[in-house]
């Protein structure tokens, strides 16, 4: 079981709303919440995922 709840096609088109960089999956196992993390080293915001829906709001993102 991968623990990934986001469809691959959806993840492919998602971009960080702050800087438009790609996002990578983090967490989702060992009781950790799944997050989508910006791949930009300067940005690095982490967006939570609720019921398989990424919350891509800069105001809601976790700062690195
Ligand atoms: Zn970003």
CSV table of C-alpha atoms and ligand atoms in Angstrom, one decimal:
chain,number,residue,atom,x,y,z
A,1,UNK,CA,0.0,0.0,0.0
A,2,UNK,CA,1.5,3.3,-1.1
A,3,UNK,CA,-0.5,5.6,1.1
A,4,UNK,CA,-0.8,8.0,-1.8
A,5,UNK,CA,-4.3,9.3,-2.1
A,6,UNK,CA,-3.8,11.8,-4.9
A,7,UNK,CA,-4.4,10.5,-8.4
A,8,UNK,CA,-1.2,10.6,-10.5
A,9,UNK,CA,-2.8,12.6,-13.3
A,10,UNK,CA,-3.9,15.2,-10.8
A,11,UNK,CA,-0.5,15.4,-9.1
A,12,UNK,CA,1.1,15.9,-12.5
A,13,UNK,CA,-0.8,19.1,-13.2
A,14,UNK,CA,-0.5,20.6,-9.7
A,15,UNK,CA,1.9,23.4,-9.2
A,16,UNK,CA,2.8,25.5,-6.2
A,17,UNK,CA,0.5,28.6,-6.2
A,18,UNK,CA,3.2,30.7,-4.8
A,19,UNK,CA,6.0,30.0,-7.3
A,20,UNK,CA,4.6,27.6,-9.9
A,21,UNK,CA,7.2,24.9,-9.1
A,22,UNK,CA,6.3,21.3,-9.1
A,23,UNK,CA,5.1,19.6,-5.9
A,24,UNK,CA,6.2,16.3,-4.4
A,25,UNK,CA,4.4,14.0,-2.0
A,26,UNK,CA,5.6,13.7,1.6
A,27,UNK,CA,4.2,11.9,4.6
A,28,UNK,CA,1.1,9.8,4.3
A,29,UNK,CA,2.5,7.0,6.4
A,30,UNK,CA,3.4,6.3,10.1
A,31,UNK,CA,0.5,8.5,11.2
A,32,UNK,CA,2.1,11.5,9.5
A,33,UNK,CA,-0.3,13.7,7.5
A,34,UNK,CA,0.1,13.6,3.8
A,35,UNK,CA,1.5,16.8,2.3
A,36,UNK,CA,2.5,18.2,-1.0
A,37,UNK,CA,5.8,20.0,-0.7
A,38,UNK,CA,7.0,22.6,-3.2
A,39,UNK,CA,10.2,21.5,-4.9
A,40,UNK,CA,11.6,25.0,-5.1
A,41,UNK,CA,14.5,25.4,-2.7
A,42,UNK,CA,13.6,29.1,-2.1
A,43,UNK,CA,9.9,28.5,-1.6
A,44,UNK,CA,9.5,25.0,0.0
A,45,UNK,CA,5.9,25.5,1.2
A,46,UNK,CA,4.1,22.4,2.3
A,47,UNK,CA,0.4,22.0,1.5
A,48,UNK,CA,-1.8,19.7,3.5
A,49,UNK,CA,-4.1,17.1,1.8
A,50,UNK,CA,-7.6,16.7,3.1
A,51,UNK,CA,-9.5,13.6,2.0
A,52,UNK,CA,-7.3,13.3,-1.1
A,53,UNK,CA,-7.8,16.9,-2.0
A,54,UNK,CA,-4.7,19.1,-1.9
A,55,UNK,CA,-5.3,22.5,-0.2
A,56,UNK,CA,-3.2,24.7,-2.4
A,57,UNK,CA,-3.6,27.9,-0.5
A,58,UNK,CA,-0.5,30.0,0.3
A,59,UNK,CA,-2.2,31.3,3.5
A,60,UNK,CA,-2.8,27.7,4.7
A,61,UNK,CA,0.6,26.3,3.7
A,62,UNK,CA,3.1,25.3,6.3
A,63,UNK,CA,6.4,27.2,6.1
A,64,UNK,CA,9.6,25.2,5.8
B,1,LIG,ZN1,6.6,27.1,-4.2
